[in-house]
Coordinates of C-alpha atoms in Angstrom, one line a residue:
M2 CA 27.3 124.3 151.5
R3 CA 30.9 124.3 152.6
S4 CA 33.5 122.3 150.7
R5 CA 34.6 119.1 152.3
R6 CA 38.1 120.5 152.9
T7 CA 36.6 123.6 154.6
A8 CA 34.3 121.5 156.7
S9 CA 37.2 119.3 157.8
T10 CA 39.3 122.2 158.8
V11 CA 36.5 123.8 160.8
A12 CA 35.6 120.5 162.5
L13 CA 39.1 120.4 163.9
G14 CA 37.6 122.3 166.8
A15 CA 34.2 120.8 166.7
I16 CA 34.1 117.3 167.8
A17 CA 37.5 117.3 169.5
T18 CA 40.8 119.2 169.3
L19 CA 43.9 117.1 169.5
L20 CA 47.1 118.3 167.9
P21 CA 47.0 116.5 165.1
V22 CA 57.0 118.4 155.3
L23 CA 65.1 121.1 146.4
T24 CA 64.8 123.8 144.8
P25 CA 61.6 125.2 143.4
A26 CA 60.0 123.1 140.7
V27 CA 62.5 121.6 138.3
A28 CA 62.2 120.7 134.7
S29 CA 60.5 117.4 134.1
A30 CA 62.8 114.5 133.4
A31 CA 62.5 110.7 133.3
A32 CA 63.7 109.0 136.4
P33 CA 66.9 107.0 136.0
A34 CA 66.9 103.2 136.2
P35 CA 67.4 102.2 139.8
R36 CA 70.9 101.1 140.7
T37 CA 71.5 97.7 142.1
A38 CA 71.7 97.1 145.8
A39 CA 75.4 96.1 145.5
A40 CA 76.2 99.4 143.9
T41 CA 74.4 101.5 146.6
A42 CA 74.8 99.5 149.8
A43 CA 77.4 101.9 151.1
I44 CA 78.5 105.5 150.4
P45 CA 80.1 105.2 147.0
S46 CA 83.6 106.2 146.0
P47 CA 84.8 108.9 145.7
D48 CA 84.0 109.7 149.3
P49 CA 81.5 112.7 149.3
L50 CA 83.0 113.9 152.5
A51 CA 86.2 114.8 150.7
R52 CA 84.2 117.3 148.7
Y53 CA 81.5 118.4 151.1
G54 CA 82.8 117.7 154.6
H55 CA 85.2 120.7 154.6
Q56 CA 82.7 123.4 154.0
K57 CA 83.0 126.5 156.2
P58 CA 79.4 127.5 157.1
R59 CA 78.7 131.3 157.3
W60 CA 76.8 131.5 160.5
S61 CA 74.5 134.4 161.1
R62 CA 71.6 135.3 163.3
C63 CA 68.5 133.3 162.1
D64 CA 65.9 136.0 162.8
A65 CA 66.1 139.5 164.0
E66 CA 63.3 138.8 166.4
G67 CA 64.8 135.6 167.7
P68 CA 67.6 134.9 170.2
A69 CA 71.0 136.2 169.2
E70 CA 72.5 132.8 169.9
Y71 CA 70.2 131.1 167.4
E72 CA 72.4 130.9 164.3
C73 CA 71.7 129.6 160.8
A74 CA 73.8 128.7 157.8
T75 CA 73.3 126.9 154.5
I76 CA 75.6 124.1 153.3
K77 CA 75.7 122.1 150.1
V78 CA 75.0 118.3 149.7
P79 CA 75.0 116.2 146.6
L80 CA 71.6 115.3 145.1
D81 CA 73.0 111.8 144.3
Y82 CA 75.7 110.5 146.6
A83 CA 76.9 108.1 143.9
R84 CA 77.7 111.2 141.8
P85 CA 79.1 113.7 144.3
N86 CA 80.4 115.9 141.5
G87 CA 77.0 116.4 140.1
R88 CA 74.0 118.4 141.0
T89 CA 73.7 119.8 144.6
L90 CA 71.0 120.7 147.0
D91 CA 71.0 123.4 149.7
L92 CA 70.7 122.2 153.3
A93 CA 69.5 124.7 156.0
V94 CA 71.2 124.1 159.4
S95 CA 70.9 125.9 162.7
R96 CA 72.5 125.9 166.1
T97 CA 72.6 127.2 169.6
K98 CA 75.9 126.6 171.2
A99 CA 76.5 124.6 174.5
T100 CA 76.2 126.9 177.5
S101 CA 79.4 125.6 179.0
A102 CA 82.7 125.4 177.0
R103 CA 84.2 123.3 179.9
D104 CA 81.4 120.7 180.0
R105 CA 80.7 120.6 176.2
R106 CA 80.7 117.1 174.8
G107 CA 79.6 117.7 171.2
V108 CA 76.5 118.2 169.1
L109 CA 72.9 117.0 169.5
L110 CA 71.1 116.8 166.2
L111 CA 67.3 117.2 166.4
N112 CA 64.5 116.0 164.2
P113 CA 60.8 116.5 164.8
G114 CA 59.3 113.8 162.6
G115 CA 57.5 113.6 159.4
P116 CA 58.6 112.7 156.8
G117 CA 58.3 116.3 155.8
G118 CA 58.7 118.0 159.2
P119 CA 61.0 121.1 159.2
G120 CA 63.5 121.0 162.1
L121 CA 65.4 124.2 161.6
D122 CA 63.9 126.0 164.6
M123 CA 64.1 123.0 167.0
P124 CA 67.0 124.4 169.0
V125 CA 64.7 127.2 170.0
W126 CA 61.5 125.4 170.9
M127 CA 63.3 122.4 172.4
A128 CA 65.5 124.5 174.7
P129 CA 62.8 124.9 177.4
M130 CA 62.2 121.2 177.4
L131 CA 65.8 120.2 178.0
S132 CA 67.6 120.3 181.3
D133 CA 70.5 122.7 181.9
D134 CA 72.8 119.6 182.2
V135 CA 72.0 118.7 178.6
K136 CA 72.2 122.2 177.2
K137 CA 75.6 122.8 178.7
R138 CA 77.0 119.7 177.1
Y139 CA 75.7 120.0 173.6
D140 CA 75.4 122.4 170.7
L141 CA 71.7 122.0 169.7
I142 CA 71.6 121.4 165.9
G143 CA 68.5 121.8 163.9
F144 CA 68.1 121.2 160.2
D145 CA 65.4 121.0 157.5
P146 CA 65.9 117.6 155.8
R147 CA 66.4 117.6 152.0
G148 CA 63.3 118.7 150.2
V149 CA 61.8 120.3 153.3
G150 CA 61.3 123.9 154.4
R151 CA 64.4 125.9 153.6
S152 CA 66.4 122.9 152.2
S153 CA 65.7 123.0 148.5
P154 CA 61.9 122.5 149.1
V155 CA 60.0 120.2 146.7
S156 CA 56.5 120.9 145.4
C157 CA 54.1 118.8 143.3
G158 CA 51.7 121.6 142.6
L159 CA 48.9 119.8 144.4
N160 CA 45.6 121.6 144.9
D161 CA 43.5 121.3 148.0
A162 CA 41.5 118.3 146.8
E163 CA 44.7 116.4 145.8
R164 CA 46.2 117.0 149.2
E165 CA 43.2 115.2 150.8
W166 CA 44.8 111.8 151.1
Q167 CA 42.9 109.8 153.8
R168 CA 40.0 108.3 151.9
P169 CA 37.5 105.7 153.1
Y170 CA 36.9 102.7 150.8
R171 CA 33.6 102.8 149.0
A172 CA 33.0 100.8 145.8
A173 CA 31.3 103.7 144.2
T174 CA 34.3 106.0 144.7
F175 CA 37.2 103.6 144.3
T176 CA 37.8 104.4 140.6
K177 CA 38.1 108.1 141.6
D178 CA 40.5 107.2 144.4
V179 CA 42.7 105.4 141.9
Q180 CA 42.7 108.3 139.6
W181 CA 43.6 110.6 142.5
A182 CA 46.6 108.5 143.5
R183 CA 47.8 108.3 139.9
T184 CA 47.4 112.1 139.5
V185 CA 49.5 112.9 142.6
A186 CA 52.3 110.5 141.5
E187 CA 52.3 111.9 138.0
K188 CA 52.3 115.6 139.1
C189 CA 55.2 114.9 141.6
R190 CA 57.2 113.2 138.8
A191 CA 56.5 115.9 136.3
R192 CA 57.5 118.7 138.7
N193 CA 60.6 117.0 140.1
G194 CA 62.0 114.4 137.8
V195 CA 65.2 112.8 138.9
V196 CA 65.1 114.5 142.3
L197 CA 62.3 112.2 143.6
S198 CA 64.5 109.1 143.6
H199 CA 66.9 110.8 146.0
L200 CA 64.5 112.1 148.6
T201 CA 65.0 109.1 150.9
T202 CA 65.8 108.5 154.5
R203 CA 69.1 107.0 153.4
D204 CA 70.1 110.2 151.7
T205 CA 69.0 112.3 154.6
A206 CA 71.1 110.1 156.9
R207 CA 74.1 110.8 154.6
D208 CA 73.2 114.5 154.8
M209 CA 73.5 114.2 158.6
D210 CA 76.9 112.8 158.3
V211 CA 77.9 115.7 156.1
I212 CA 76.6 118.0 158.8
R213 CA 78.8 116.1 161.3
A214 CA 81.9 116.5 159.2
V215 CA 81.2 120.2 158.5
L216 CA 80.8 120.8 162.3
G217 CA 84.2 119.1 162.9
E218 CA 82.8 116.3 165.0
K219 CA 83.9 112.7 165.1
K220 CA 80.5 111.6 166.3
I221 CA 77.0 113.0 166.7
S222 CA 74.4 112.6 169.3
Y223 CA 70.8 112.7 168.3
L224 CA 67.2 113.2 169.5
G225 CA 64.6 112.2 167.0
Y226 CA 60.8 112.0 167.4
S227 CA 58.4 109.8 165.4
Y228 CA 59.7 109.5 161.8
G229 CA 62.9 110.9 163.3
T230 CA 63.4 107.6 165.1
Y231 CA 63.6 105.8 161.8
L232 CA 66.0 108.4 160.4
G233 CA 68.1 107.9 163.5
A234 CA 68.0 104.1 163.3
V235 CA 69.0 104.3 159.6
Y236 CA 72.0 106.5 160.6
T237 CA 73.1 104.0 163.2
Q238 CA 72.9 101.3 160.6
M239 CA 74.9 103.2 157.9
F240 CA 77.3 104.9 160.2
P241 CA 77.5 102.9 163.4
K242 CA 80.9 104.2 164.5
R243 CA 79.8 107.8 164.2
A244 CA 76.7 107.5 166.5
D245 CA 77.2 108.6 170.0
R246 CA 74.1 109.0 172.2
F247 CA 70.9 108.5 170.4
V248 CA 67.4 109.0 171.9
L249 CA 64.6 107.7 169.7
D250 CA 61.2 108.9 170.9
S251 CA 57.8 107.4 169.8
A252 CA 59.3 104.9 167.5
V253 CA 58.7 103.7 163.9
D254 CA 59.0 99.9 163.3
P255 CA 61.6 99.6 160.5
E256 CA 60.0 96.4 159.4
R257 CA 56.8 98.2 158.6
I258 CA 57.9 101.1 156.5
W259 CA 55.8 102.6 155.1
R260 CA 52.4 101.1 154.2
G261 CA 52.5 99.0 157.4
M262 CA 53.1 102.1 159.5
I263 CA 49.9 103.6 158.1
Q264 CA 48.0 100.3 158.6
I265 CA 49.3 100.1 162.2
W266 CA 47.1 103.1 163.0
A267 CA 44.1 100.9 162.3
E268 CA 45.4 98.0 164.3
G269 CA 46.3 100.2 167.2
A270 CA 43.0 102.0 167.3
E271 CA 41.0 98.9 168.1
P272 CA 42.5 98.2 171.6
A273 CA 42.4 101.9 172.3
F274 CA 38.7 102.0 171.5
A275 CA 38.1 98.9 173.7
R276 CA 40.0 100.6 176.6
W277 CA 37.9 103.7 176.2
T278 CA 34.6 101.9 176.2
A279 CA 35.6 100.2 179.5
W280 CA 36.7 103.6 181.0
A281 CA 33.6 105.4 179.9
A282 CA 31.3 102.6 181.2
E283 CA 32.9 102.9 184.7
R284 CA 31.9 106.6 184.5
N285 CA 28.4 106.3 183.1
A286 CA 27.1 108.6 185.8
T287 CA 29.3 111.4 184.4
Y288 CA 29.0 110.8 180.6
G289 CA 25.8 108.8 180.2
L290 CA 27.2 106.8 177.2
G291 CA 26.4 103.3 178.6
A292 CA 26.8 101.2 181.7
T293 CA 28.9 98.5 180.1
P294 CA 31.7 98.5 177.5
A295 CA 29.3 97.0 175.0
E296 CA 26.7 99.7 175.6
V297 CA 29.3 102.5 175.2
G298 CA 30.5 101.0 171.9
A299 CA 27.0 100.6 170.7
T300 CA 26.4 104.3 171.4
F301 CA 29.3 105.4 169.3
W302 CA 28.5 103.1 166.4
A303 CA 24.9 104.3 166.4
L304 CA 26.1 107.8 166.0
V305 CA 28.3 106.7 163.0
A306 CA 25.3 105.0 161.4
R307 CA 23.1 108.0 162.1
A308 CA 25.6 110.3 160.4
D309 CA 25.8 107.9 157.4
R310 CA 22.1 108.3 156.9
E311 CA 22.1 112.1 157.5
P312 CA 25.2 114.1 158.6
I313 CA 25.2 115.4 162.1
E314 CA 25.8 119.1 162.4
L315 CA 28.2 120.1 165.1
D316 CA 29.5 123.6 165.5
G317 CA 28.2 124.5 162.1
V318 CA 29.9 121.5 160.4
A319 CA 28.0 118.6 158.8
L320 CA 29.8 115.4 159.8
T321 CA 29.3 112.1 158.0
G322 CA 29.9 108.7 159.5
D323 CA 33.3 108.6 157.6
D324 CA 34.2 111.9 159.0
I325 CA 33.5 110.6 162.5
R326 CA 35.5 107.4 162.0
L327 CA 38.4 109.3 160.5
G328 CA 38.5 112.0 163.2
S329 CA 38.0 109.7 166.1
R330 CA 40.8 107.3 165.5
A331 CA 43.4 109.2 167.4
V332 CA 41.0 110.6 169.9
F333 CA 40.3 107.3 171.6
F334 CA 43.9 107.1 172.8
D335 CA 43.0 109.9 175.3
V336 CA 40.0 108.4 177.2
A337 CA 38.7 111.5 178.9
Y338 CA 39.1 113.6 175.8
A339 CA 37.2 111.0 173.7
A340 CA 34.4 110.8 176.2
E341 CA 33.9 114.5 176.1
A342 CA 34.0 114.5 172.2
V343 CA 31.4 111.7 171.9
V344 CA 29.1 113.4 174.4
R345 CA 29.2 116.6 172.4
L346 CA 28.5 114.6 169.2
K347 CA 25.6 112.7 170.9
D348 CA 24.1 116.0 172.1
A349 CA 24.3 117.5 168.6
A350 CA 22.6 114.4 167.1
E351 CA 19.8 114.5 169.6
G352 CA 19.1 118.2 169.0
R353 CA 20.7 119.6 172.2
T354 CA 23.3 122.3 172.2
P355 CA 26.6 120.7 173.0
A356 CA 28.5 122.1 175.9
P357 CA 31.7 124.0 175.0
A358 CA 34.7 121.7 174.7
R359 CA 36.3 121.8 178.1
R360 CA 39.9 121.0 177.1
G361 CA 40.4 123.3 174.1
T362 CA 43.2 123.2 171.5
P363 CA 46.6 122.6 173.1
P364 CA 48.9 125.6 172.6
A365 CA 51.3 125.5 169.7
P366 CA 54.8 124.6 171.0
V367 CA 56.6 126.7 168.4
P368 CA 56.9 130.4 169.3
P369 CA 55.2 132.4 166.5
A370 CA 58.3 134.6 166.1
F371 CA 60.4 131.7 165.0
A372 CA 57.8 129.9 162.8
S373 CA 59.4 131.3 159.7
A374 CA 62.6 129.4 160.4
A375 CA 65.9 130.6 158.8
G376 CA 66.4 134.2 157.9
S377 CA 63.9 137.1 158.0
P378 CA 60.7 136.5 156.1
A379 CA 61.8 139.0 153.4
A380 CA 65.1 137.2 152.8
A381 CA 63.8 133.6 153.0
P382 CA 62.7 131.8 149.9
A383 CA 59.0 131.0 149.7
I384 CA 58.0 127.5 150.8
P385 CA 55.4 125.9 148.5
A386 CA 52.0 125.3 150.1
D387 CA 52.2 121.6 149.4
N388 CA 55.8 121.2 150.6
M389 CA 54.8 118.9 153.5
D390 CA 52.6 116.7 151.3
A391 CA 55.2 116.5 148.5
A392 CA 58.1 115.7 150.9
F393 CA 56.0 113.2 152.7
W394 CA 55.0 111.2 149.6
S395 CA 58.5 111.5 148.2
V396 CA 60.1 109.8 151.2
V397 CA 57.3 107.3 151.9
C398 CA 57.1 106.2 148.3
A399 CA 60.8 106.2 147.5
D400 CA 62.1 104.6 150.8
T401 CA 60.9 101.1 149.9
R402 CA 59.8 99.1 146.9
A403 CA 57.2 97.1 148.9
W404 CA 54.2 99.1 147.8
P405 CA 51.7 97.0 145.7
R406 CA 51.4 98.1 142.1
D407 CA 48.0 96.5 141.4
P408 CA 45.0 98.8 142.4
E409 CA 42.9 95.7 143.0
Q410 CA 45.2 94.7 145.8
Y411 CA 44.4 97.9 147.6
R412 CA 40.6 97.3 147.0
R413 CA 40.8 93.8 148.5
D414 CA 42.9 95.0 151.5
A415 CA 40.6 97.9 152.2
I416 CA 37.5 95.7 152.2
R417 CA 39.2 93.1 154.5
D418 CA 40.6 95.7 156.9
K419 CA 37.4 97.6 157.3
R420 CA 36.0 94.3 158.7
R421 CA 39.0 93.7 160.9
Y422 CA 39.5 97.3 162.1
P423 CA 36.1 99.1 161.7
L424 CA 37.4 102.5 162.9
Y425 CA 40.1 103.1 160.3
G426 CA 41.0 99.9 158.5
D427 CA 39.7 100.9 155.1
F428 CA 41.3 104.4 155.3
A429 CA 44.7 102.8 156.1
S430 CA 44.6 100.2 153.3
N431 CA 43.0 102.2 150.5
I432 CA 45.1 103.1 147.5
K433 CA 47.9 105.7 147.9
P434 CA 50.1 107.5 145.4
C435 CA 53.0 105.1 146.0
A436 CA 51.2 102.5 143.9
F437 CA 52.2 104.6 140.9
W438 CA 55.6 106.0 142.1
R439 CA 58.8 105.2 140.5
G440 CA 61.0 103.6 143.1
G441 CA 63.9 105.2 144.9
A442 CA 67.5 104.8 143.8
E443 CA 68.2 102.0 146.3
P444 CA 66.4 99.4 148.4
A445 CA 65.1 100.1 151.9
T446 CA 67.6 99.9 154.8
K447 CA 67.5 96.7 156.9
V448 CA 67.9 97.9 160.5
N449 CA 69.7 95.2 162.5
N450 CA 72.5 96.4 164.7
S451 CA 73.9 96.6 168.2
V452 CA 74.5 100.3 168.4
P453 CA 73.5 101.7 171.9
A454 CA 70.4 103.9 171.9
L455 CA 67.5 104.7 174.1
V456 CA 63.9 104.2 172.8
L457 CA 61.1 106.0 174.5
Q458 CA 57.5 105.0 174.1
N459 CA 54.1 105.9 175.5
E460 CA 51.7 102.9 176.1
W461 CA 48.9 104.8 174.3
D462 CA 50.4 106.5 171.3
S463 CA 48.0 107.0 168.4
Q464 CA 50.7 107.6 165.7
T465 CA 53.4 105.1 166.6
P466 CA 51.5 102.6 168.8
L467 CA 53.3 100.5 171.4
A468 CA 53.8 97.6 169.0
S469 CA 55.7 99.9 166.7
G470 CA 58.2 101.0 169.4
Q471 CA 58.7 97.4 170.3
G472 CA 59.5 96.6 166.7
L473 CA 62.3 99.2 166.7
R474 CA 63.6 97.8 170.0
R475 CA 63.9 94.3 168.4
A476 CA 65.8 95.7 165.5
M477 CA 68.3 97.6 167.6
K478 CA 69.7 95.0 169.9
G479 CA 72.1 97.4 171.7
A480 CA 69.2 99.7 172.7
R481 CA 67.2 99.9 175.8
M482 CA 63.5 100.9 175.9
V483 CA 61.5 102.9 178.4
T484 CA 57.8 102.2 178.2
V485 CA 55.6 104.8 179.9
L486 CA 52.6 102.7 181.3
G487 CA 49.5 104.8 181.0
G488 CA 51.3 107.4 178.9
Q489 CA 49.0 109.0 176.3
G490 CA 50.0 111.0 173.3
H491 CA 52.6 111.1 170.6
G492 CA 56.0 112.3 172.1
V493 CA 57.5 111.5 175.4
Y494 CA 60.7 113.3 176.3
G495 CA 60.4 116.8 177.7
L496 CA 56.8 116.5 178.9
G497 CA 57.6 115.6 182.5
S498 CA 56.8 111.9 182.4
C499 CA 58.6 109.2 184.3
A500 CA 60.9 108.7 181.2
D501 CA 62.5 112.1 181.3
A502 CA 65.0 111.3 184.1
T503 CA 66.3 108.2 182.3
A504 CA 66.7 110.1 179.0
T505 CA 68.4 113.0 180.6
A506 CA 70.8 110.8 182.5
Y507 CA 71.7 108.9 179.3
L508 CA 72.4 112.2 177.4
V509 CA 74.5 113.5 180.3
T510 CA 76.4 110.4 181.3
G511 CA 76.1 108.0 178.4
R512 CA 74.8 105.2 180.7
L513 CA 71.9 103.2 179.5
P514 CA 69.7 101.2 181.9
A515 CA 70.9 97.7 182.4
T516 CA 67.6 96.3 181.0
D517 CA 64.4 97.7 179.4
V518 CA 62.4 99.8 181.8
T519 CA 58.7 100.3 182.5
C520 CA 57.5 103.2 184.6
R521 CA 54.0 104.7 185.2
T522 CA 53.2 108.2 184.2
P523 CA 51.8 110.5 187.0
A524 CA 48.1 111.0 186.7
D525 CA 48.5 114.7 186.1
Q526 CA 50.7 114.0 183.0
A527 CA 48.1 111.9 181.2
H528 CA 46.8 114.7 179.0
R529 CA 49.9 116.5 178.1
S530 CA 50.1 117.4 174.4
T531 CA 52.8 116.4 172.0
P532 CA 56.1 118.3 171.9
L533 CA 56.2 118.1 168.2
P534 CA 55.3 121.2 166.2
L535 CA 54.1 118.9 163.4
P536 CA 52.0 115.9 164.5
T537 CA 53.5 113.4 162.1
L538 CA 51.6 113.4 157.9
P539 CA 50.0 116.5 156.4
Q540 CA 47.0 117.5 158.4
R541 CA 43.8 116.7 156.6
L542 CA 41.6 115.5 159.5
P543 CA 38.3 116.6 161.0
I544 CA 39.9 115.7 164.3
G545 CA 43.0 114.0 165.5
Q546 CA 46.5 113.5 164.2
D547 CA 47.8 112.1 160.9
R548 CA 51.6 112.1 160.8
F549 CA 54.4 109.8 162.1

């Protein structure tokens, strides 16, 4: 019998195959008492830029197998910006220079999402997705955020079982779930001590401003996906006069960080499921799942109930009802993909050999030669196996003090939300390690500004649903939003949708649309895969995506 983790990994290609991150361990130390909001509302004096902004990076070729123009360097940033003369962290930065010195405008910082997504190689894998007009105006700047990848990577020493974080609520297992959450928090604290309270979005935004100063720029432009939209929004709030042209793609609602952004997956899945049942019913002759939306929905839930009684074996993997609910959440945002997946599951349940999946796994957007990021593999420091998990929890738990502390609150919410949102509600609201985390060094950032920016959003995005993008647009009153009607998937810019022209024009000219824009994606773009090399939270799903 395979372990649950092994089964989940294999099942990634079974029922459906959507695309779904500090120095090494430091001595244990007690976290300091959080500073007051008044003491940390702005970059404290003395100005860290006086110490860190004048560094001279030693640029060198990132990888012998990569392009010669892809250069990397390491700079220093303070662990605690309130104490700039204290402990430092390494920050790995990369660049490819603008292709035209005459037309060069400045730098375009890139972030792929997360929290926990390494972005050092983004200048390489983003280049084919950007127009020549953009590339001749900007140096493309990648970086691994603090605690991630080559930037002083954190580790909590988590084993495979402890990295399995999406857990359905069941009364019989809730005590074990509470112990799991407590164990993850305690292991992270023991491994990292005072570092944890400084792995926040605010501190990463400050790191971006150090990068700006080191590069000799008065302002930065920015392209951030998913979690990167929140990072970009926080930068505009903290450094409004240093923000030039900001594109925020597949947006996080700053009012919902971070428990609310996990819960919105459950809320967003229900209308996606309803849309799918109507679509599949109209094509009953093709899929045979039901002639009405109600019949299609009943077919799916009958399969879940059947798997709860006895797991359904598909491609050698035994899937429970919880496995199906968990894996299906993101799948229903792609109607054709979902129909094929449910047909295969139904065939397996009824003893028929499922047809091969027709759409296969989307190709990885990161060239394998550059997956090792900065430096040759022999020269680069080892990245801990749980780095994405450790970095994710560090940011999500330290960014805000809004996580409930009482385990019973999570129990009540999980029971309630399983009724409200049957696909994923209990997974979203069940207990997380943040219940036992020691808070960050400062309160969450209130995003509320008039800095110009462009927000891009697919109508059917499983990770940052449309309501989330609308939330960021409300918070950023100087922004404009492009909504891609019919757009499916997580990630918009660079995939050939109707939003590309608007985003490129903004980066090239600086002109925003006069008002918010809606456009309709061409039919042949409906199934394009995400541009992100990491699909937003550490991947632990039978199917689907699990990161911002």
